[in-house]
C-alpha cells in the first residue's frame, strides 16, 4: 500500500529485518572476504517515490522502514564491504537502481546496486514501458532502468565485474515466445553503481 511519507515510518520498533537479523547481516558483511557481496532480497530496497499531485512511497517495502535502510546504507558507506549487489524479486517488473547513502540527496555517495527482476509469467504479457516506470524515473534519479515485460535476470560474475542481463519476452500468453536481452548493466570491481553496457 502506498502513502505519503509519514511519522509511522519512523515509529519505534518499526523494522523490516528485526534487530537479530539486521545484526547478523551486518556482521556477515563486515567479515566477508567475497569480491561481490550479493544480498538476496524480497522487496524493493531503493526509494520508490511516485505520484502526480501527491508523492507517495510503498510502505510494504524498504521505504516503509527507513531506519533499517539508513542503517544498512550507512554501514555500506562506512565499512565498505566489497561490491554490494542486491538481487530483488516480488515486483513483476524490471529495475536497476543505485543504492544511495541518502536517497533525498541525489549527489550523495552511491554505496551499492540493486537489480530487481520481473516475473516469468505472472501479470500477463507485459509491456516494454509503462506509466508507473516513467513516473518513477522522473522522481528518482537513482533509478537507471525500468521495464514491464516478462522474463528473468541472468547474472554473470567475473573477478572484474558483475553483469546483469535483463532477458525478456514479447508475450507469454501463447507458446514459443522469443527471448532477447533488453538491457545489460555491470558493476565494475571497486566502483559502486551500475553502468549500462
Short mmCIF file of N, CA and C in Angstrom, two decimals:
data_model
loop_
_atom_site.label_atom_id
_atom_site.label_comp_id
_atom_site.label_asym_id
_atom_site.label_seq_id
_atom_site.Cartn_x
_atom_site.Cartn_y
_atom_site.Cartn_z
N UNK A 1 0.84 -1.18 0.00
CA UNK A 1 0.00 0.00 0.00
C UNK A 1 0.89 1.24 0.00
N UNK A 2 0.52 2.24 -0.79
CA UNK A 2 1.30 3.46 -0.93
C UNK A 2 0.72 4.56 -0.05
N UNK A 3 1.61 5.36 0.53
CA UNK A 3 1.19 6.51 1.34
C UNK A 3 2.22 7.60 1.20
N UNK A 4 1.81 8.81 1.51
CA UNK A 4 2.77 9.91 1.58
C UNK A 4 3.71 9.64 2.75
N UNK A 5 4.95 10.13 2.69
CA UNK A 5 5.85 9.97 3.83
C UNK A 5 5.17 10.43 5.12
N UNK A 6 5.35 9.66 6.19
CA UNK A 6 4.62 9.93 7.43
C UNK A 6 5.44 9.53 8.64
N UNK A 7 4.98 9.96 9.82
CA UNK A 7 5.69 9.67 11.06
C UNK A 7 5.73 8.18 11.38
N UNK A 8 4.70 7.43 10.94
CA UNK A 8 4.65 6.00 11.25
C UNK A 8 5.85 5.23 10.69
N UNK A 9 6.44 5.74 9.63
CA UNK A 9 7.64 5.10 9.08
C UNK A 9 8.77 5.08 10.11
N UNK A 10 8.77 6.05 11.00
CA UNK A 10 9.86 6.20 11.97
C UNK A 10 9.45 5.74 13.36
N UNK A 11 8.35 5.01 13.45
CA UNK A 11 7.86 4.55 14.76
C UNK A 11 8.90 3.64 15.41
N UNK A 12 9.02 3.76 16.71
CA UNK A 12 9.96 2.93 17.45
C UNK A 12 9.58 1.45 17.26
N UNK A 13 10.55 0.66 16.93
CA UNK A 13 10.32 -0.75 16.73
C UNK A 13 9.90 -1.14 15.33
N UNK A 14 9.66 -0.16 14.44
CA UNK A 14 9.30 -0.48 13.06
C UNK A 14 10.55 -1.00 12.34
N UNK A 15 10.49 -2.23 11.87
CA UNK A 15 11.67 -2.84 11.26
C UNK A 15 11.25 -3.84 10.19
N UNK A 16 12.01 -3.88 9.13
CA UNK A 16 11.75 -4.87 8.08
C UNK A 16 12.56 -6.13 8.32
N UNK A 17 13.67 -6.03 9.03
CA UNK A 17 14.54 -7.18 9.27
C UNK A 17 14.42 -7.75 10.67
N UNK A 18 14.14 -6.90 11.65
CA UNK A 18 14.27 -7.31 13.04
C UNK A 18 15.72 -7.13 13.47
N UNK A 19 15.93 -6.83 14.72
CA UNK A 19 17.28 -6.49 15.17
C UNK A 19 18.25 -7.66 15.05
N UNK A 20 17.80 -8.88 15.36
CA UNK A 20 18.69 -10.03 15.30
C UNK A 20 19.16 -10.31 13.87
N UNK A 21 18.23 -10.26 12.92
CA UNK A 21 18.60 -10.50 11.53
C UNK A 21 19.46 -9.36 10.98
N UNK A 22 19.16 -8.12 11.35
CA UNK A 22 19.98 -6.98 10.90
C UNK A 22 21.40 -7.11 11.41
N UNK A 23 21.55 -7.46 12.68
CA UNK A 23 22.90 -7.64 13.25
C UNK A 23 23.64 -8.76 12.53
N UNK A 24 22.93 -9.87 12.24
CA UNK A 24 23.54 -10.99 11.53
C UNK A 24 24.02 -10.56 10.15
N UNK A 25 23.20 -9.78 9.43
CA UNK A 25 23.54 -9.32 8.10
C UNK A 25 24.78 -8.43 8.13
N UNK A 26 24.79 -7.43 9.00
CA UNK A 26 25.92 -6.51 9.04
C UNK A 26 27.19 -7.19 9.51
N UNK A 27 27.08 -8.11 10.45
CA UNK A 27 28.25 -8.85 10.90
C UNK A 27 28.82 -9.70 9.77
N UNK A 28 27.94 -10.36 9.02
CA UNK A 28 28.40 -11.18 7.90
C UNK A 28 29.07 -10.34 6.83
N UNK A 29 28.50 -9.19 6.51
CA UNK A 29 29.12 -8.30 5.53
C UNK A 29 30.47 -7.79 6.01
N UNK A 30 30.55 -7.50 7.29
CA UNK A 30 31.79 -6.95 7.85
C UNK A 30 32.92 -7.97 7.79
N UNK A 31 32.60 -9.24 7.90
CA UNK A 31 33.62 -10.30 7.89
C UNK A 31 33.81 -10.94 6.53
N UNK A 32 33.04 -10.54 5.54
CA UNK A 32 33.04 -11.23 4.26
C UNK A 32 34.33 -10.99 3.47
N UNK A 33 34.96 -12.08 2.99
CA UNK A 33 36.12 -11.93 2.12
C UNK A 33 35.74 -11.92 0.63
N UNK A 34 34.43 -11.98 0.33
CA UNK A 34 33.97 -12.10 -1.06
C UNK A 34 34.29 -10.85 -1.88
N UNK A 35 34.54 -11.06 -3.15
CA UNK A 35 34.75 -9.92 -4.04
C UNK A 35 33.43 -9.22 -4.34
N UNK A 36 32.33 -9.99 -4.44
CA UNK A 36 30.99 -9.44 -4.62
C UNK A 36 30.12 -9.94 -3.49
N UNK A 37 29.54 -9.03 -2.75
CA UNK A 37 28.65 -9.37 -1.65
C UNK A 37 27.22 -9.25 -2.15
N UNK A 38 26.62 -10.40 -2.48
CA UNK A 38 25.30 -10.45 -3.10
C UNK A 38 24.25 -10.73 -2.03
N UNK A 39 23.28 -9.84 -1.93
CA UNK A 39 22.20 -9.98 -0.95
C UNK A 39 20.92 -10.36 -1.68
N UNK A 40 20.33 -11.49 -1.33
CA UNK A 40 19.01 -11.87 -1.85
C UNK A 40 17.96 -11.13 -1.05
N UNK A 41 17.04 -10.48 -1.74
CA UNK A 41 16.11 -9.55 -1.10
C UNK A 41 14.73 -9.72 -1.71
N UNK A 42 13.70 -9.69 -0.89
CA UNK A 42 12.36 -9.97 -1.39
C UNK A 42 11.62 -8.75 -1.92
N UNK A 43 11.83 -7.58 -1.34
CA UNK A 43 11.07 -6.39 -1.73
C UNK A 43 11.99 -5.23 -2.06
N UNK A 44 11.50 -4.30 -2.87
CA UNK A 44 12.27 -3.17 -3.37
C UNK A 44 13.03 -2.48 -2.25
N UNK A 45 14.34 -2.29 -2.43
CA UNK A 45 15.17 -1.66 -1.41
C UNK A 45 15.34 -0.16 -1.65
N UNK A 46 15.57 0.26 -2.88
CA UNK A 46 15.77 1.68 -3.18
C UNK A 46 14.49 2.46 -2.93
N UNK A 47 14.63 3.77 -2.79
CA UNK A 47 13.44 4.60 -2.63
C UNK A 47 12.64 4.58 -3.93
N UNK A 48 11.31 4.51 -3.81
CA UNK A 48 10.42 4.43 -4.97
C UNK A 48 9.30 5.47 -4.82
N UNK A 49 9.69 6.71 -4.99
CA UNK A 49 8.75 7.83 -4.88
C UNK A 49 7.97 7.93 -6.19
N UNK A 50 6.64 7.96 -6.10
CA UNK A 50 5.79 8.04 -7.29
C UNK A 50 4.60 8.93 -7.01
N UNK A 51 4.01 9.44 -8.06
CA UNK A 51 2.79 10.21 -7.91
C UNK A 51 2.74 11.40 -8.84
N UNK A 52 1.60 12.08 -8.81
CA UNK A 52 1.41 13.29 -9.60
C UNK A 52 1.30 14.48 -8.65
N UNK A 53 0.11 14.73 -8.14
CA UNK A 53 -0.06 15.86 -7.22
C UNK A 53 0.49 15.54 -5.83
N UNK A 54 0.34 14.30 -5.40
CA UNK A 54 0.90 13.88 -4.11
C UNK A 54 1.87 12.74 -4.35
N UNK A 55 3.08 12.88 -3.83
CA UNK A 55 4.09 11.84 -3.98
C UNK A 55 3.96 10.84 -2.84
N UNK A 56 4.00 9.56 -3.18
CA UNK A 56 3.81 8.51 -2.19
C UNK A 56 4.93 7.49 -2.28
N UNK A 57 5.02 6.67 -1.23
CA UNK A 57 6.01 5.60 -1.12
C UNK A 57 5.30 4.28 -0.84
N UNK A 58 5.88 3.15 -1.26
CA UNK A 58 5.28 1.85 -0.94
C UNK A 58 5.67 1.44 0.49
N UNK A 59 4.72 1.43 1.38
CA UNK A 59 5.01 1.21 2.79
C UNK A 59 5.27 -0.26 3.13
N UNK A 60 5.02 -1.19 2.19
CA UNK A 60 5.29 -2.60 2.46
C UNK A 60 6.65 -3.02 1.91
N UNK A 61 7.47 -2.05 1.53
CA UNK A 61 8.83 -2.31 1.05
C UNK A 61 9.81 -1.58 1.97
N UNK A 62 11.08 -1.49 1.62
CA UNK A 62 12.06 -0.83 2.50
C UNK A 62 11.70 0.62 2.75
N UNK A 63 10.94 1.26 1.85
CA UNK A 63 10.51 2.64 2.08
C UNK A 63 9.69 2.79 3.36
N UNK A 64 9.01 1.74 3.76
CA UNK A 64 8.22 1.80 4.98
C UNK A 64 9.03 1.67 6.25
N UNK A 65 10.32 1.39 6.10
CA UNK A 65 11.20 1.15 7.25
C UNK A 65 12.52 1.88 7.05
N UNK A 66 12.50 3.21 6.96
CA UNK A 66 13.71 3.95 6.60
C UNK A 66 14.85 3.80 7.59
N UNK A 67 14.57 3.54 8.87
CA UNK A 67 15.66 3.39 9.83
C UNK A 67 16.52 2.16 9.50
N UNK A 68 15.87 1.05 9.12
CA UNK A 68 16.62 -0.14 8.72
C UNK A 68 17.44 0.12 7.46
N UNK A 69 16.83 0.78 6.48
CA UNK A 69 17.56 1.05 5.24
C UNK A 69 18.71 2.02 5.50
N UNK A 70 18.46 3.06 6.29
CA UNK A 70 19.52 4.03 6.59
C UNK A 70 20.69 3.34 7.30
N UNK A 71 20.38 2.42 8.21
CA UNK A 71 21.44 1.71 8.92
C UNK A 71 22.28 0.90 7.93
N UNK A 72 21.63 0.21 7.00
CA UNK A 72 22.35 -0.60 6.02
C UNK A 72 23.15 0.28 5.07
N UNK A 73 22.56 1.36 4.55
CA UNK A 73 23.29 2.24 3.63
C UNK A 73 24.48 2.90 4.32
N UNK A 74 24.32 3.31 5.57
CA UNK A 74 25.42 3.91 6.33
C UNK A 74 26.53 2.89 6.54
N UNK A 75 26.15 1.66 6.86
CA UNK A 75 27.14 0.60 7.02
C UNK A 75 27.92 0.38 5.73
N UNK A 76 27.21 0.30 4.60
CA UNK A 76 27.89 0.09 3.32
C UNK A 76 28.86 1.24 3.02
N UNK A 77 28.48 2.45 3.39
CA UNK A 77 29.34 3.61 3.15
C UNK A 77 30.57 3.61 4.07
N UNK A 78 30.34 3.30 5.33
CA UNK A 78 31.43 3.41 6.31
C UNK A 78 32.34 2.19 6.32
N UNK A 79 31.78 1.00 6.26
CA UNK A 79 32.58 -0.23 6.38
C UNK A 79 33.06 -0.75 5.02
N UNK A 80 32.38 -0.36 3.97
CA UNK A 80 32.78 -0.66 2.58
C UNK A 80 33.04 -2.14 2.30
N UNK A 81 32.08 -3.02 2.56
CA UNK A 81 32.25 -4.40 2.07
C UNK A 81 32.36 -4.37 0.55
N UNK A 82 33.10 -5.30 0.00
CA UNK A 82 33.39 -5.26 -1.44
C UNK A 82 32.13 -5.42 -2.28
N UNK A 83 31.93 -4.50 -3.18
CA UNK A 83 30.93 -4.60 -4.26
C UNK A 83 29.57 -5.13 -3.81
N UNK A 84 28.82 -4.41 -2.98
CA UNK A 84 27.50 -4.89 -2.59
C UNK A 84 26.50 -4.82 -3.74
N UNK A 85 25.84 -5.95 -4.00
CA UNK A 85 24.82 -6.05 -5.04
C UNK A 85 23.60 -6.72 -4.42
N UNK A 86 22.44 -6.08 -4.57
CA UNK A 86 21.19 -6.61 -4.05
C UNK A 86 20.37 -7.15 -5.22
N UNK A 87 19.93 -8.40 -5.09
CA UNK A 87 19.04 -9.02 -6.09
C UNK A 87 17.64 -9.10 -5.49
N UNK A 88 16.69 -8.44 -6.14
CA UNK A 88 15.35 -8.30 -5.59
C UNK A 88 14.31 -8.91 -6.52
N UNK A 89 13.29 -9.53 -5.93
CA UNK A 89 12.17 -10.07 -6.69
C UNK A 89 10.87 -9.45 -6.25
N UNK A 90 9.75 -10.13 -6.48
CA UNK A 90 8.43 -9.76 -5.99
C UNK A 90 7.90 -8.45 -6.57
N UNK A 91 8.24 -8.14 -7.81
CA UNK A 91 7.81 -6.86 -8.38
C UNK A 91 7.01 -7.00 -9.67
N UNK A 92 7.23 -8.05 -10.44
CA UNK A 92 6.61 -8.23 -11.75
C UNK A 92 7.08 -7.20 -12.77
N UNK A 93 8.15 -6.49 -12.46
CA UNK A 93 8.76 -5.52 -13.36
C UNK A 93 10.27 -5.56 -13.15
N UNK A 94 11.01 -4.99 -14.10
CA UNK A 94 12.47 -4.94 -14.04
C UNK A 94 12.95 -3.54 -13.67
N UNK A 95 13.96 -3.48 -12.80
CA UNK A 95 14.52 -2.20 -12.38
C UNK A 95 16.03 -2.34 -12.17
N UNK A 96 16.75 -1.25 -12.39
CA UNK A 96 18.15 -1.14 -11.98
C UNK A 96 18.27 0.14 -11.17
N UNK A 97 18.79 0.01 -9.95
CA UNK A 97 18.86 1.14 -9.03
C UNK A 97 20.24 1.29 -8.42
N UNK A 98 20.72 2.51 -8.34
CA UNK A 98 21.86 2.80 -7.49
C UNK A 98 21.34 2.92 -6.06
N UNK A 99 22.04 2.33 -5.12
CA UNK A 99 21.70 2.47 -3.71
C UNK A 99 22.51 3.63 -3.14
N UNK A 100 21.82 4.59 -2.54
CA UNK A 100 22.44 5.85 -2.12
C UNK A 100 22.55 5.92 -0.60
N UNK A 101 23.60 6.59 -0.15
CA UNK A 101 23.72 6.85 1.28
C UNK A 101 22.51 7.63 1.78
N UNK A 102 22.05 8.60 0.99
CA UNK A 102 20.88 9.41 1.34
C UNK A 102 20.05 9.60 0.07
N UNK A 103 18.93 8.91 -0.01
CA UNK A 103 18.11 8.96 -1.22
C UNK A 103 17.48 10.33 -1.46
N UNK A 104 17.43 11.17 -0.45
CA UNK A 104 16.86 12.51 -0.63
C UNK A 104 17.87 13.47 -1.23
N UNK A 105 19.13 13.06 -1.31
CA UNK A 105 20.19 13.89 -1.90
C UNK A 105 20.80 13.12 -3.07
N UNK A 106 20.41 13.44 -4.29
CA UNK A 106 20.92 12.69 -5.44
C UNK A 106 22.44 12.69 -5.57
N UNK A 107 23.09 13.72 -5.01
CA UNK A 107 24.55 13.79 -5.10
C UNK A 107 25.25 13.03 -3.98
N UNK A 108 24.50 12.37 -3.10
CA UNK A 108 25.14 11.61 -2.02
C UNK A 108 25.82 10.38 -2.60
N UNK A 109 26.78 9.79 -1.88
CA UNK A 109 27.54 8.66 -2.43
C UNK A 109 26.66 7.47 -2.78
N UNK A 110 27.00 6.83 -3.88
CA UNK A 110 26.41 5.54 -4.24
C UNK A 110 27.16 4.47 -3.47
N UNK A 111 26.43 3.61 -2.76
CA UNK A 111 27.07 2.61 -1.89
C UNK A 111 26.84 1.18 -2.35
N UNK A 112 26.00 0.99 -3.38
CA UNK A 112 25.72 -0.36 -3.88
C UNK A 112 24.78 -0.28 -5.06
N UNK A 113 24.35 -1.45 -5.51
CA UNK A 113 23.48 -1.56 -6.68
C UNK A 113 22.36 -2.55 -6.38
N UNK A 114 21.17 -2.25 -6.89
CA UNK A 114 20.04 -3.18 -6.78
C UNK A 114 19.59 -3.56 -8.20
N UNK A 115 19.56 -4.86 -8.45
CA UNK A 115 18.98 -5.40 -9.68
C UNK A 115 17.68 -6.09 -9.29
N UNK A 116 16.55 -5.54 -9.74
CA UNK A 116 15.24 -6.09 -9.41
C UNK A 116 14.67 -6.76 -10.66
N UNK A 117 14.21 -8.00 -10.50
CA UNK A 117 13.76 -8.77 -11.64
C UNK A 117 12.26 -8.95 -11.71
N UNK A 118 11.78 -9.16 -12.91
CA UNK A 118 10.37 -9.35 -13.19
C UNK A 118 9.93 -10.78 -12.87
N UNK A 119 8.66 -11.03 -13.09
CA UNK A 119 8.13 -12.38 -13.00
C UNK A 119 8.27 -13.07 -14.36
N UNK A 120 8.26 -14.39 -14.36
CA UNK A 120 8.37 -15.12 -15.62
C UNK A 120 7.04 -15.14 -16.36
N UNK A 121 5.93 -15.27 -15.64
CA UNK A 121 4.65 -15.31 -16.34
C UNK A 121 3.52 -14.54 -15.65
N UNK A 122 3.63 -14.25 -14.37
CA UNK A 122 2.56 -13.52 -13.68
C UNK A 122 2.33 -12.15 -14.30
N UNK A 123 1.11 -11.70 -14.28
CA UNK A 123 0.70 -10.38 -14.79
C UNK A 123 0.61 -10.32 -16.31
N UNK A 124 0.58 -11.46 -16.99
CA UNK A 124 0.36 -11.46 -18.43
C UNK A 124 1.56 -11.03 -19.24
N UNK A 125 1.30 -10.59 -20.47
CA UNK A 125 2.37 -10.33 -21.42
C UNK A 125 3.31 -9.19 -21.02
N UNK A 126 2.79 -8.18 -20.41
CA UNK A 126 3.63 -7.04 -20.05
C UNK A 126 3.89 -6.14 -21.25
N UNK A 127 4.58 -5.04 -20.97
CA UNK A 127 4.93 -4.05 -21.99
C UNK A 127 6.34 -3.56 -21.73
N UNK A 128 6.95 -2.99 -22.75
CA UNK A 128 8.32 -2.52 -22.59
C UNK A 128 8.41 -1.42 -21.53
N UNK A 129 7.53 -0.47 -21.61
CA UNK A 129 7.50 0.60 -20.62
C UNK A 129 6.05 0.81 -20.19
N UNK A 130 5.87 1.55 -19.11
CA UNK A 130 4.53 1.76 -18.57
C UNK A 130 4.52 3.07 -17.80
N UNK A 131 3.33 3.64 -17.59
CA UNK A 131 3.27 4.91 -16.85
C UNK A 131 3.94 4.85 -15.48
N UNK A 132 3.83 3.72 -14.77
CA UNK A 132 4.47 3.60 -13.46
C UNK A 132 5.97 3.84 -13.57
N UNK A 133 6.59 3.20 -14.53
CA UNK A 133 8.03 3.34 -14.69
C UNK A 133 8.44 4.73 -15.09
N UNK A 134 7.69 5.32 -16.04
CA UNK A 134 8.01 6.68 -16.46
C UNK A 134 7.88 7.66 -15.30
N UNK A 135 6.84 7.48 -14.49
CA UNK A 135 6.65 8.34 -13.33
C UNK A 135 7.79 8.16 -12.33
N UNK A 136 8.14 6.92 -12.05
CA UNK A 136 9.21 6.63 -11.08
C UNK A 136 10.55 7.17 -11.56
N UNK A 137 10.85 7.01 -12.84
CA UNK A 137 12.11 7.54 -13.37
C UNK A 137 12.18 9.05 -13.21
N UNK A 138 11.05 9.73 -13.32
CA UNK A 138 11.04 11.18 -13.18
C UNK A 138 11.25 11.68 -11.77
N UNK A 139 10.95 10.84 -10.77
CA UNK A 139 11.04 11.27 -9.37
C UNK A 139 12.23 10.68 -8.63
N UNK A 140 12.95 9.76 -9.23
CA UNK A 140 14.01 9.03 -8.54
C UNK A 140 15.27 8.96 -9.41
N UNK A 141 16.18 9.92 -9.28
CA UNK A 141 17.35 9.94 -10.16
C UNK A 141 18.28 8.74 -9.98
N UNK A 142 18.12 7.99 -8.89
CA UNK A 142 18.96 6.80 -8.66
C UNK A 142 18.45 5.58 -9.45
N UNK A 143 17.25 5.67 -10.02
CA UNK A 143 16.72 4.57 -10.85
C UNK A 143 17.25 4.75 -12.27
N UNK A 144 17.90 3.71 -12.78
CA UNK A 144 18.54 3.79 -14.08
C UNK A 144 17.77 3.07 -15.19
N UNK A 145 16.87 2.15 -14.81
CA UNK A 145 16.20 1.35 -15.83
C UNK A 145 14.89 0.83 -15.29
N UNK A 146 13.88 0.78 -16.17
CA UNK A 146 12.58 0.18 -15.86
C UNK A 146 12.10 -0.55 -17.10
N UNK A 147 11.47 -1.71 -16.89
CA UNK A 147 10.86 -2.48 -17.97
C UNK A 147 9.76 -3.34 -17.36
N UNK A 148 8.63 -3.50 -18.07
CA UNK A 148 7.49 -4.22 -17.52
C UNK A 148 7.15 -5.49 -18.30
N UNK A 149 8.14 -6.09 -18.96
CA UNK A 149 7.90 -7.34 -19.67
C UNK A 149 8.19 -8.54 -18.77
N UNK A 150 7.80 -9.72 -19.22
CA UNK A 150 8.08 -10.95 -18.50
C UNK A 150 9.48 -11.44 -18.87
N UNK A 151 10.09 -12.19 -17.96
CA UNK A 151 11.41 -12.74 -18.24
C UNK A 151 12.18 -13.04 -16.98
N UNK A 152 13.48 -12.78 -17.02
CA UNK A 152 14.34 -13.05 -15.87
C UNK A 152 15.62 -12.24 -16.01
N UNK A 153 16.39 -12.19 -14.93
CA UNK A 153 17.69 -11.52 -14.93
C UNK A 153 18.77 -12.59 -14.87
N UNK A 154 19.64 -12.57 -15.85
CA UNK A 154 20.78 -13.50 -15.87
C UNK A 154 22.00 -12.76 -15.34
N UNK A 155 22.61 -13.34 -14.31
CA UNK A 155 23.76 -12.70 -13.69
C UNK A 155 25.03 -13.51 -13.96
N UNK A 156 26.09 -12.81 -14.31
CA UNK A 156 27.39 -13.44 -14.56
C UNK A 156 28.44 -12.67 -13.77
N UNK A 157 29.27 -13.41 -13.05
CA UNK A 157 30.32 -12.78 -12.25
C UNK A 157 31.68 -13.21 -12.75
N UNK A 158 32.59 -12.24 -12.86
CA UNK A 158 33.99 -12.50 -13.11
C UNK A 158 34.76 -11.70 -12.06
N UNK A 159 36.06 -11.90 -11.95
CA UNK A 159 36.82 -11.07 -10.99
C UNK A 159 36.71 -9.57 -11.28
N UNK A 160 36.41 -9.20 -12.52
CA UNK A 160 36.39 -7.79 -12.90
C UNK A 160 35.02 -7.14 -12.82
N UNK A 161 33.93 -7.93 -12.94
CA UNK A 161 32.62 -7.30 -12.96
C UNK A 161 31.50 -8.27 -12.64
N UNK A 162 30.39 -7.69 -12.18
CA UNK A 162 29.10 -8.37 -12.01
C UNK A 162 28.22 -7.86 -13.14
N UNK A 163 27.73 -8.76 -13.99
CA UNK A 163 26.91 -8.38 -15.15
C UNK A 163 25.50 -8.90 -14.96
N UNK A 164 24.52 -8.04 -15.20
CA UNK A 164 23.10 -8.41 -15.15
C UNK A 164 22.49 -8.17 -16.52
N UNK A 165 22.01 -9.24 -17.15
CA UNK A 165 21.32 -9.16 -18.44
C UNK A 165 19.83 -9.32 -18.20
N UNK A 166 19.05 -8.34 -18.63
CA UNK A 166 17.60 -8.39 -18.48
C UNK A 166 17.01 -9.06 -19.71
N UNK A 167 16.63 -10.34 -19.55
CA UNK A 167 16.12 -11.17 -20.63
C UNK A 167 14.59 -11.10 -20.61
N UNK A 168 14.00 -10.70 -21.73
CA UNK A 168 12.54 -10.50 -21.77
C UNK A 168 11.92 -11.14 -23.00
N UNK A 169 10.60 -11.36 -22.89
CA UNK A 169 9.81 -11.94 -23.98
C UNK A 169 8.68 -10.98 -24.35
N UNK A 170 8.31 -10.91 -25.62
CA UNK A 170 7.24 -10.01 -26.02
C UNK A 170 5.86 -10.49 -25.58
N UNK A 171 5.73 -11.79 -25.30
CA UNK A 171 4.45 -12.33 -24.84
C UNK A 171 4.70 -13.64 -24.10
N UNK A 172 3.76 -14.00 -23.23
CA UNK A 172 3.81 -15.29 -22.52
C UNK A 172 2.47 -16.00 -22.54
N UNK A 173 1.48 -15.39 -23.18
CA UNK A 173 0.13 -15.94 -23.18
C UNK A 173 -0.09 -16.95 -24.30
N UNK A 174 0.94 -17.20 -25.09
CA UNK A 174 0.89 -18.27 -26.10
C UNK A 174 2.30 -18.85 -26.22
N UNK A 175 2.43 -20.03 -26.78
CA UNK A 175 3.73 -20.71 -26.83
C UNK A 175 4.74 -20.04 -27.76
N UNK A 176 5.99 -20.48 -27.58
CA UNK A 176 7.10 -20.19 -28.50
C UNK A 176 7.49 -18.73 -28.58
N UNK A 177 7.42 -18.02 -27.47
CA UNK A 177 7.87 -16.63 -27.46
C UNK A 177 9.39 -16.57 -27.60
N UNK A 178 9.90 -15.68 -28.44
CA UNK A 178 11.35 -15.50 -28.50
C UNK A 178 11.81 -14.75 -27.24
N UNK A 179 13.07 -14.94 -26.89
CA UNK A 179 13.62 -14.21 -25.75
C UNK A 179 14.84 -13.45 -26.21
N UNK A 180 15.01 -12.24 -25.67
CA UNK A 180 16.13 -11.39 -26.06
C UNK A 180 16.60 -10.60 -24.85
N UNK A 181 17.79 -10.10 -24.93
CA UNK A 181 18.32 -9.25 -23.87
C UNK A 181 17.85 -7.82 -24.12
N UNK A 182 17.05 -7.30 -23.20
CA UNK A 182 16.51 -5.94 -23.32
C UNK A 182 17.53 -4.89 -22.90
N UNK A 183 18.32 -5.19 -21.86
CA UNK A 183 19.35 -4.26 -21.37
C UNK A 183 20.36 -5.05 -20.56
N UNK A 184 21.57 -4.52 -20.50
CA UNK A 184 22.63 -5.13 -19.68
C UNK A 184 23.32 -4.04 -18.88
N UNK A 185 23.58 -4.35 -17.63
CA UNK A 185 24.28 -3.43 -16.74
C UNK A 185 25.40 -4.19 -16.03
N UNK A 186 26.47 -3.48 -15.71
CA UNK A 186 27.57 -4.09 -14.98
C UNK A 186 27.92 -3.24 -13.77
N UNK A 187 28.41 -3.94 -12.75
CA UNK A 187 29.06 -3.31 -11.60
C UNK A 187 30.53 -3.69 -11.71
N UNK A 188 31.37 -2.71 -11.95
CA UNK A 188 32.80 -2.96 -12.06
C UNK A 188 33.39 -3.13 -10.67
N UNK A 189 34.34 -4.03 -10.54
CA UNK A 189 35.01 -4.27 -9.27
C UNK A 189 35.56 -2.96 -8.72
N UNK A 190 35.12 -2.61 -7.51
CA UNK A 190 35.62 -1.43 -6.83
C UNK A 190 34.93 -0.13 -7.18
N UNK A 191 33.92 -0.17 -8.07
CA UNK A 191 33.21 1.06 -8.47
C UNK A 191 31.73 0.88 -8.18
N UNK A 192 31.21 1.49 -7.11
CA UNK A 192 29.79 1.32 -6.76
C UNK A 192 28.88 1.88 -7.85
N UNK A 193 27.75 1.20 -8.05
CA UNK A 193 26.75 1.67 -9.01
C UNK A 193 26.80 0.88 -10.30
N UNK A 194 25.67 0.90 -11.02
CA UNK A 194 25.52 0.13 -12.26
C UNK A 194 25.80 1.01 -13.47
N UNK A 195 26.48 0.43 -14.44
CA UNK A 195 26.76 1.12 -15.71
C UNK A 195 26.13 0.30 -16.83
N UNK A 196 25.42 0.98 -17.72
CA UNK A 196 24.81 0.28 -18.86
C UNK A 196 25.90 -0.08 -19.87
N UNK A 197 25.77 -1.30 -20.45
CA UNK A 197 26.76 -1.71 -21.45
C UNK A 197 26.14 -1.67 -22.84
#
